Coordinates of C-alpha atoms in Angstrom, one line a residue:
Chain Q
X27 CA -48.3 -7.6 3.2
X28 CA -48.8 -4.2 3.9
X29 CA -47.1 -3.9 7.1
X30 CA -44.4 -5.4 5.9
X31 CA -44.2 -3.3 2.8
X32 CA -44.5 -0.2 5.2
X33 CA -41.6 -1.7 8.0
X34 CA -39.2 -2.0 5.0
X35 CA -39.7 1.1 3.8
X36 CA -39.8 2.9 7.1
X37 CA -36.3 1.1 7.7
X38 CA -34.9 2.5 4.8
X39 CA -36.5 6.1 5.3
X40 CA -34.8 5.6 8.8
X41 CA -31.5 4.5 7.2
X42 CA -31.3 7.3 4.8
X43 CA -32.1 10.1 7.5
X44 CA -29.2 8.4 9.3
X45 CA -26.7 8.8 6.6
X46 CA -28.2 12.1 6.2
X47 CA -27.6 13.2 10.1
X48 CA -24.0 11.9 9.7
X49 CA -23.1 14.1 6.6
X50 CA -23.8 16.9 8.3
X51 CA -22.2 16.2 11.7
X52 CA -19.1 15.1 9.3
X53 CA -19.2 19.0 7.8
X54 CA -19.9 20.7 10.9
X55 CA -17.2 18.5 12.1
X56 CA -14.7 18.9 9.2
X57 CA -15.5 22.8 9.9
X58 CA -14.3 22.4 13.4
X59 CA -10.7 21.0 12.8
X60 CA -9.2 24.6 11.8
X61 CA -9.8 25.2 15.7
X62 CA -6.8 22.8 16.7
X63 CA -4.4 25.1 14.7
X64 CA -4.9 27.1 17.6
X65 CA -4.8 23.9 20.4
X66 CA -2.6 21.5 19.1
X67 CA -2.3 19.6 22.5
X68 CA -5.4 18.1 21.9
X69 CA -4.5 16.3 18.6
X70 CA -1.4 15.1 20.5
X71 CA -3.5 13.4 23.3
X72 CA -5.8 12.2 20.7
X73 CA -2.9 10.7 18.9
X74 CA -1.7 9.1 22.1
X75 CA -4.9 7.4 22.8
X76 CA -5.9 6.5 19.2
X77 CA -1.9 5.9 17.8
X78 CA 0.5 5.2 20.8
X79 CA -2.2 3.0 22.5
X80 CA -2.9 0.9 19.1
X81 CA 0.9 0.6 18.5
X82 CA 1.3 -2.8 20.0
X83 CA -1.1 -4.7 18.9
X84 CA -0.4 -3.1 14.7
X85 CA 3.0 -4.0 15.6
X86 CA 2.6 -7.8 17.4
X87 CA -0.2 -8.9 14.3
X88 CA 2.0 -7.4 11.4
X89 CA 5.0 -9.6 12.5
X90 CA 3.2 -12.4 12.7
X91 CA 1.3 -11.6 9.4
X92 CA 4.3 -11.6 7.9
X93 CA 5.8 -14.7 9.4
X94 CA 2.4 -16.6 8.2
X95 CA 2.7 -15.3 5.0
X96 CA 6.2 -16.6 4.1
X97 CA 5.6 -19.7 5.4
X98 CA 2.9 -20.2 3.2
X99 CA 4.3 -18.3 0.4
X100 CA 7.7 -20.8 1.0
X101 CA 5.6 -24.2 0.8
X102 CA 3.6 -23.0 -2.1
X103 CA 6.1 -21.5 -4.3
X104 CA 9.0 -24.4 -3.8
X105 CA 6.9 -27.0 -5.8
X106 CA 7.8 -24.4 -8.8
X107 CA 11.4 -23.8 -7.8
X108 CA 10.7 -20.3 -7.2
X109 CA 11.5 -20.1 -3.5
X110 CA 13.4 -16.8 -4.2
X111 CA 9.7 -14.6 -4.8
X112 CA 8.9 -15.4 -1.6
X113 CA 9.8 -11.8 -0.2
X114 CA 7.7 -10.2 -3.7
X115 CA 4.7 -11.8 -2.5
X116 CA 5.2 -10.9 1.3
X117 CA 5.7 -7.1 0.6
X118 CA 3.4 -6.4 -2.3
X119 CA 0.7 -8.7 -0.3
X120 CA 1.5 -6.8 3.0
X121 CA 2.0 -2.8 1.1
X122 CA -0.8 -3.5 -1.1
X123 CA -3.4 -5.0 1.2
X124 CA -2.8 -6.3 4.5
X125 CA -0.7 -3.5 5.8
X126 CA -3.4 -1.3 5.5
X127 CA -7.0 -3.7 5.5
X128 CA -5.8 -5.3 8.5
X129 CA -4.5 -2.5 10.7
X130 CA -7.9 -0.8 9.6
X131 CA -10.3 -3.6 11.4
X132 CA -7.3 -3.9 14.2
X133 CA -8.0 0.0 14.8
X134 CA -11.7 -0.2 14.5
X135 CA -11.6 -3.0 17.3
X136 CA -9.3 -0.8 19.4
X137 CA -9.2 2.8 19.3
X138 CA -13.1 3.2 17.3
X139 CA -14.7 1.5 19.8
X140 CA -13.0 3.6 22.6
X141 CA -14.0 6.1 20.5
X142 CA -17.4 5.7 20.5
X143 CA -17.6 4.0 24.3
X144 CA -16.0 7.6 25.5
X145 CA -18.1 9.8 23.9
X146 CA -21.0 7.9 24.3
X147 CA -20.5 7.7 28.1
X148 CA -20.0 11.7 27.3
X149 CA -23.4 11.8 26.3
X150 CA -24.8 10.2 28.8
X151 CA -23.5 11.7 31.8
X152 CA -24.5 14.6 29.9
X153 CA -20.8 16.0 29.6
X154 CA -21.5 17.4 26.0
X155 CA -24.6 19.5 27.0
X156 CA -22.2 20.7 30.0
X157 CA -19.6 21.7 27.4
X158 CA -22.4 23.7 25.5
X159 CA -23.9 25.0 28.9
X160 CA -20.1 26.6 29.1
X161 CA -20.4 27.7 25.8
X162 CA -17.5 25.2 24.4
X163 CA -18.4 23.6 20.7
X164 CA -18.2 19.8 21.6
X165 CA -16.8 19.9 18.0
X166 CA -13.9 21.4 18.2
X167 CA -13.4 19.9 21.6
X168 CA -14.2 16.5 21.5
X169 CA -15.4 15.4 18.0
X170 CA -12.4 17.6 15.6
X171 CA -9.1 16.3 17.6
X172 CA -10.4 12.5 17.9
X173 CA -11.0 12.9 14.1
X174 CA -8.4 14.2 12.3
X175 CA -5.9 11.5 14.7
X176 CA -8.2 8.6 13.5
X177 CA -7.5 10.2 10.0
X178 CA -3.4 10.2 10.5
X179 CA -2.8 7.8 12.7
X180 CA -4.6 4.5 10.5
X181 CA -2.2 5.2 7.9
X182 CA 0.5 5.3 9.7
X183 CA 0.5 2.6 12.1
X184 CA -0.1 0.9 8.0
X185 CA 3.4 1.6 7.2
X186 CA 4.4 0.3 10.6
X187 CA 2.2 -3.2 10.1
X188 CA 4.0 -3.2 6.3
X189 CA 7.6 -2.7 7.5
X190 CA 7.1 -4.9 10.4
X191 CA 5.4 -7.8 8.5
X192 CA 8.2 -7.9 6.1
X193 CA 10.4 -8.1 8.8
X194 CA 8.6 -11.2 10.0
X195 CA 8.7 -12.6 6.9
X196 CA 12.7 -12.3 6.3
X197 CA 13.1 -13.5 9.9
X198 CA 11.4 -16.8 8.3
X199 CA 12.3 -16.9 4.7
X200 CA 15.5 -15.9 5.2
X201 CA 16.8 -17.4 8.7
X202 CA 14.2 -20.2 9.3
X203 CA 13.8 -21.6 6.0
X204 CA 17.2 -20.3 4.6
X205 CA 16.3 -18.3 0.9
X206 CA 19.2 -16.4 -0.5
X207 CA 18.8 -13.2 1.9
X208 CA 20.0 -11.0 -1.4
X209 CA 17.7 -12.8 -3.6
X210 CA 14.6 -12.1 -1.0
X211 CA 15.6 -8.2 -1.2
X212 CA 16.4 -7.8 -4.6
X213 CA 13.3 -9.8 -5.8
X214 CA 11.1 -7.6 -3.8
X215 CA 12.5 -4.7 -4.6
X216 CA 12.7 -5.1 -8.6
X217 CA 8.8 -5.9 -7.7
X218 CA 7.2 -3.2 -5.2
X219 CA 7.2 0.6 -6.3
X220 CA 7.6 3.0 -3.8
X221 CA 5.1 5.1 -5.6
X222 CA 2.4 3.0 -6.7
X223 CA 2.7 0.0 -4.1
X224 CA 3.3 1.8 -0.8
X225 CA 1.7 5.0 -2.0
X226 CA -1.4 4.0 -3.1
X227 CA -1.5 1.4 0.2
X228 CA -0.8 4.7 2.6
X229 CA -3.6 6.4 0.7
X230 CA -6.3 3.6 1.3
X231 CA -4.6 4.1 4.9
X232 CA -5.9 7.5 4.8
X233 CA -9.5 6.2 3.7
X234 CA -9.7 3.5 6.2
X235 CA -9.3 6.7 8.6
X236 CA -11.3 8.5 7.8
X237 CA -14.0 6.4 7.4
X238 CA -13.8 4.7 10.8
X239 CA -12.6 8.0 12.6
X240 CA -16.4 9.8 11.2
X241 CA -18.5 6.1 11.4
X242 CA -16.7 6.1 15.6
X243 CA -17.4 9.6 16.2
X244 CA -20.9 9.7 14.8
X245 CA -22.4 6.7 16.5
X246 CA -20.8 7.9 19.8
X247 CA -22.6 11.3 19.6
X248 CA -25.9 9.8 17.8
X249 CA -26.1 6.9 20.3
X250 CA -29.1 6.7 23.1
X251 CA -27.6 7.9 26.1
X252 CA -28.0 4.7 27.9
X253 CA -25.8 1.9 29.0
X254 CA -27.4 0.1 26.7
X255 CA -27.5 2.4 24.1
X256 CA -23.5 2.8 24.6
X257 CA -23.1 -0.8 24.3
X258 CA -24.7 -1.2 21.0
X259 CA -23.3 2.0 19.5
X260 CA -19.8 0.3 20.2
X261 CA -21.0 -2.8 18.7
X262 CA -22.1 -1.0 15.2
X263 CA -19.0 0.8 15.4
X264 CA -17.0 -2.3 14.8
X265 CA -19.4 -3.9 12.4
X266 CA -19.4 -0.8 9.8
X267 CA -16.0 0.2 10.2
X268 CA -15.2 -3.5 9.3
X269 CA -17.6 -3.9 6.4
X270 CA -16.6 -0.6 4.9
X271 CA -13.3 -1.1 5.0
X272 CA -13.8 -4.4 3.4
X273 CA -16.2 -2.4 1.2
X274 CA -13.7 0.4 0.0
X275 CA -10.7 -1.8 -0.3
X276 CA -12.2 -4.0 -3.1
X277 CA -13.3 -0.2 -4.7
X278 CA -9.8 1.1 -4.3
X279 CA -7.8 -1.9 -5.6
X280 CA -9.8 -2.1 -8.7
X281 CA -9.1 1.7 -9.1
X282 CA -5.9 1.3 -8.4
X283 CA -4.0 -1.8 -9.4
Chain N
X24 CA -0.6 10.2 32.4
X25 CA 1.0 13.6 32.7
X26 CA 1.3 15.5 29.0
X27 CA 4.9 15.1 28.7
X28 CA 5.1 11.7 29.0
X29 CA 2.1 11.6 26.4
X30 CA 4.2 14.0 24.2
X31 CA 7.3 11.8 24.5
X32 CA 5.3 8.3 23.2
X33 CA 3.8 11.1 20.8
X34 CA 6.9 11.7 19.1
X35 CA 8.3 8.2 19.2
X36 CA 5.6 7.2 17.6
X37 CA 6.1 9.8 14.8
X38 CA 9.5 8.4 14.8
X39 CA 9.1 4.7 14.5
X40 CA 6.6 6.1 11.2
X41 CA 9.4 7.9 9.6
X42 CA 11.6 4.5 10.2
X43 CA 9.0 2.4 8.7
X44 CA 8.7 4.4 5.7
X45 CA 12.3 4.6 5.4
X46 CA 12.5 0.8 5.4
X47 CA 9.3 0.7 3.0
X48 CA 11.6 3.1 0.6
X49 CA 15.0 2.1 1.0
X50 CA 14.8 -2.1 1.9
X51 CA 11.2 -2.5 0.6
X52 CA 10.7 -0.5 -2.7
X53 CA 13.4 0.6 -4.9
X54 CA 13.1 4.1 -4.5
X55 CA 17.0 4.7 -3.6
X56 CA 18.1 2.6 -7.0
X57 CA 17.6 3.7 -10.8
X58 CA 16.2 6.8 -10.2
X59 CA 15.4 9.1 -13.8
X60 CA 17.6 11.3 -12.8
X61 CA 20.7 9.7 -12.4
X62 CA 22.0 7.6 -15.3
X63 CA 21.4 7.7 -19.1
X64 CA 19.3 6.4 -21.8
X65 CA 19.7 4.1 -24.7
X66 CA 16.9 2.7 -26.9
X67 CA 16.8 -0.9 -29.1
X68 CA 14.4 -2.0 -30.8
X69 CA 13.1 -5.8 -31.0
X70 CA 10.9 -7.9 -33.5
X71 CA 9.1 -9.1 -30.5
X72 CA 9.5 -7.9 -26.9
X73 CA 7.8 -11.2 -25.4
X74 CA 6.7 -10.7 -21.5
X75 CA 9.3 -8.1 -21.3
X76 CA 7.7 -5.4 -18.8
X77 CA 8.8 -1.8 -17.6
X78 CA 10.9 -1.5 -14.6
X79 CA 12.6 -4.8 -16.0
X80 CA 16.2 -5.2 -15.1
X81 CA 19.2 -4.7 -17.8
X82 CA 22.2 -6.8 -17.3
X83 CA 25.3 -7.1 -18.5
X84 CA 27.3 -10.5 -17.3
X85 CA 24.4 -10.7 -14.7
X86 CA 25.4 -8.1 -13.2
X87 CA 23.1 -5.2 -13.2
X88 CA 23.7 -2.2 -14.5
X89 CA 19.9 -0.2 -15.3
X90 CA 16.2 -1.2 -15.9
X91 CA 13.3 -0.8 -18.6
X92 CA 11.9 2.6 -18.6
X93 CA 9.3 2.5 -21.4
X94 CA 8.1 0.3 -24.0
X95 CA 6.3 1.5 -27.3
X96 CA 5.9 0.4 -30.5
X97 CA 7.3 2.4 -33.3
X98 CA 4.8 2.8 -35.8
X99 CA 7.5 3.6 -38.9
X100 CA 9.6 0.4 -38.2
X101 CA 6.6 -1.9 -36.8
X102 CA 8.9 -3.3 -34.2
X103 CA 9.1 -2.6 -29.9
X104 CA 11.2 0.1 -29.1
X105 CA 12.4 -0.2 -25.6
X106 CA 13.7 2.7 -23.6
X107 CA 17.3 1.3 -21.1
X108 CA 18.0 3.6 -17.9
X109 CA 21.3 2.8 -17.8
X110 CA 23.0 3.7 -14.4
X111 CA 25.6 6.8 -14.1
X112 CA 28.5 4.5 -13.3
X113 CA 28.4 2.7 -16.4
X114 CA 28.6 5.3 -18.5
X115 CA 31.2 5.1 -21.8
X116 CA 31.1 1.3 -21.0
X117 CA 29.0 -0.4 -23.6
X118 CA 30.8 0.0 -27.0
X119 CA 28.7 0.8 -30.0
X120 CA 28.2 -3.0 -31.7
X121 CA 26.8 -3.8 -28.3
X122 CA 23.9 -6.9 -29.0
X123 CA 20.9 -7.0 -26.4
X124 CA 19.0 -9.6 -26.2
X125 CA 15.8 -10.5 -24.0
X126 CA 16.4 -12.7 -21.5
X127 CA 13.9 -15.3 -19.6
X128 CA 15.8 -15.9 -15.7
X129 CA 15.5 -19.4 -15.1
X130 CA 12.3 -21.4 -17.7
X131 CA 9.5 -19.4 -15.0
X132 CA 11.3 -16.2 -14.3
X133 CA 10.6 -13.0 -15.6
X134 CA 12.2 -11.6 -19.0
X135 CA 15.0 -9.1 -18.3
X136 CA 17.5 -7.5 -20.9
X137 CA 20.8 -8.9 -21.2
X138 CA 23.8 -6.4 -22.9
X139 CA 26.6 -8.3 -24.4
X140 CA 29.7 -5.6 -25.1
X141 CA 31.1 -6.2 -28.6
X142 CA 34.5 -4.7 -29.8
X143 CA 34.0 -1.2 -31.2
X144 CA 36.2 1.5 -29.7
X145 CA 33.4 4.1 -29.5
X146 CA 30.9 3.9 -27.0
X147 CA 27.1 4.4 -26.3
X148 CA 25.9 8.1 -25.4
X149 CA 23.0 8.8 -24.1
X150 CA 19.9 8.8 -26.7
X151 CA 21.7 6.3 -28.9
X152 CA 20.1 3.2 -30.6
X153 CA 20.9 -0.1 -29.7
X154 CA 21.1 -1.5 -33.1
X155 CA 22.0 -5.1 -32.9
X156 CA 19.1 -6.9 -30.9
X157 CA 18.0 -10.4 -30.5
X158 CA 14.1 -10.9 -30.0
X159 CA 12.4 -12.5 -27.2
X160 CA 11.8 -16.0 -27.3
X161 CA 8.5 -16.6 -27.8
X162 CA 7.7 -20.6 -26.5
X163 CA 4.3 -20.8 -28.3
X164 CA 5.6 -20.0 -31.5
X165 CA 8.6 -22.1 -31.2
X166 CA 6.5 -25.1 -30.5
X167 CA 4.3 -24.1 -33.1
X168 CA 7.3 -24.0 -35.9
X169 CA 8.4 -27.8 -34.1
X170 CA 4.8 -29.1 -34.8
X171 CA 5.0 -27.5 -38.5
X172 CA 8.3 -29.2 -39.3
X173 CA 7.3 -32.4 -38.3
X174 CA 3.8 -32.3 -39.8
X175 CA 5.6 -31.0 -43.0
X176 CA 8.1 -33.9 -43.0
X177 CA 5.7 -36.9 -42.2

């Protein structure tokens, strides 16, 4: 009973001084992004291989997110004759939620665990002690520039998921199943706000960013510099990025919608 | 990859953003139609408002012509007093004996305000009351005056 008692609370001791260690790589990293005033070409390639290189798969998904949902949305909402709020329900669903939730976990599955695979392998073949042998701050190097385009490009490739999705679901409402096209657009537009809808949506964007930018980085540059060690740093990667994005979105919708 | 080609998908990226959030404003949201600062106000003020919402269309022969702005309740009166965006282009269009009345679109839709023009020769300025109004229809209470009568007359 003991034992146990002590294993539970070592894991939590062991949990908390990990939460601990990140907070302060986040500041010492949040310290270093002034550095790529000066070197913008890094935050371009980082952009490149966290944006660009995410761009198909955002885009492929939120089409046929969108087709799904008005196909769905079409079979439900006939029953009450109300065919016409089919585009309402794709965009707010898609502005408010999927747009960004979804492009969140596609980016965690893509560029985080890149992310965290690169600089892990960084680690290991001892790259990042070479950087500080040559008097280079990893930081502002590696760990600033991969950061702050986690922390842009998430909500943007949200927008593109939104505005593609709704494409999907006119090309089905409108040309498969036939809905009054003016009807689908005026519906949805009476409906979604540009500031609270696709604001607020961009902003969780911004969180999902952030969050899976630092929780990428982090586990990358805390993992054990083995292959194994790699391997299951890219695994937690994807498993907290998901679960706190899934986390944070129920926190920021009930803020607030 | 050599870095211009990496700044060239760079910056089509940033472009295909800017068009997504242009479709998100202009296709999407209605961030292009009613905005405050085009158009003027009028006010009326209803017994009962019903499900009637802000950003709620106004209508005049079904045709749109501005949306609910604000919807309060006017404490001296103790009736609704609902705030019309009317659009620019309608402007010295409604004459003053204009009636609004609230609206359900089709028996699930959402309420909307309808404007039916009367015959006065003056017209509505901006800041001017609405003074003839016709109340929501309220279903529950309507069924509950049916029930009454026909309890009362048994």
């Amino acid at each position: 009973m003991i034992d146990f008692l002590q294993r539970f609370g070592r894991g939590w001791i062991n949990k908390v001084e990990r939460l601990g260690r990140a907070t302060v790589f986040l500041v010492h990293m949040l310290g270093a992004l002034f550095s790529l005033l000066k070197r913008p070409s890094l935050l371009v390639k980082q952009l490149h291989a966290n944006g660009v290189m995410t761009l198909s798969i955002v885009l492929v998904s939120g089409l046929f997110v969108g087709m799904v949902l008005a196909l769905q949305a079409y079979n439900t909402l006939i029953d009450f004759g109300q065919e016409n709020r089919v585009g309402t329900l794709v965009a707010l669903t898609l502005v408010r939620e999927l747009g960004p939730v979804v492009t969140g976990l596609l980016f965690a599955g893509r560029a985080g665990s890149a992310m965290t695979a690169e600089i892990g392998l960084m680690k290991a073949t001892e790259q990042l002690s070479g950087l500080e042998m040559m008097a280079v701050d990893p930081y502002k190097r590696v760990f600033a520039p991969r950061f702050l385009a986690g922390f842009i490009a998430l909500p943007m490739l949200a927008a593109m998921f939104s505005a593609v999705g709704v494409m999907g679901g006119h090309l089905v409402g409108v040309e498969v199943l036939g809905i009054d096209a003016s009807a689908f657009w005026s519906q949805m537009q009476s409906a979604t706000s540009f500031t609270s809808d696709v604001g607020n949506g961009l902003i969780k964007g911004l969180v999902f960013g952030f969050v899976v930018s630092w929780i990428a980085i982090f586990e990358g540059a805390d993992c054990i510099p083995t292959s194994e060690g790699v391997s299951s740093a890219t695994t937690r990667t994807v498993v907290y990025s998901s679960l706190a994005i899934l986390g944070l979105d129920f926190l920021l919708t009930a803020v607030m919608f | 990859m050599n870095s211009r080609a990496i700044e060239v998908m760079v910056g089509v990226f940033m472009l295909l953003f800017f068009g997504a959030i242009f479709v998100l404003a202009t296709k999407i949201s209605n961030l292009t139609s009613f905005s405050s600062s085009e158009g003027y106000t009028l006010v009326a003020k209803f017994e009962n408002v019903g499900g009637l919402k802000p950003r709620a269309s106004v209508a005049a022969s079904g045709v749109k012509v501005g949306e609910v702005t604000k919807i309060t309740y006017d404490a001296e009166t103790f009736e609704a007093s609902v705030s019309l965006s009317i659009d620019e282009k309608f402007s010295d269009t409604f004459p003053t004996d204009t009636t609004a009345s609230i609206y359900t679109a089709g028996l699930l839709g959402e309420q909307y305000i309808g404007l039916d023009p009367g015959a006065e020769i003056d017209m509505l300025q901006n800041t001017d009351e609405i003074t003839l109004t016709q109340s929501a229809i309220v279903l529950e209470r309507l069924i509950g005056q049916v029930l009454f009568s026909r309890s009362g007359g048994s």
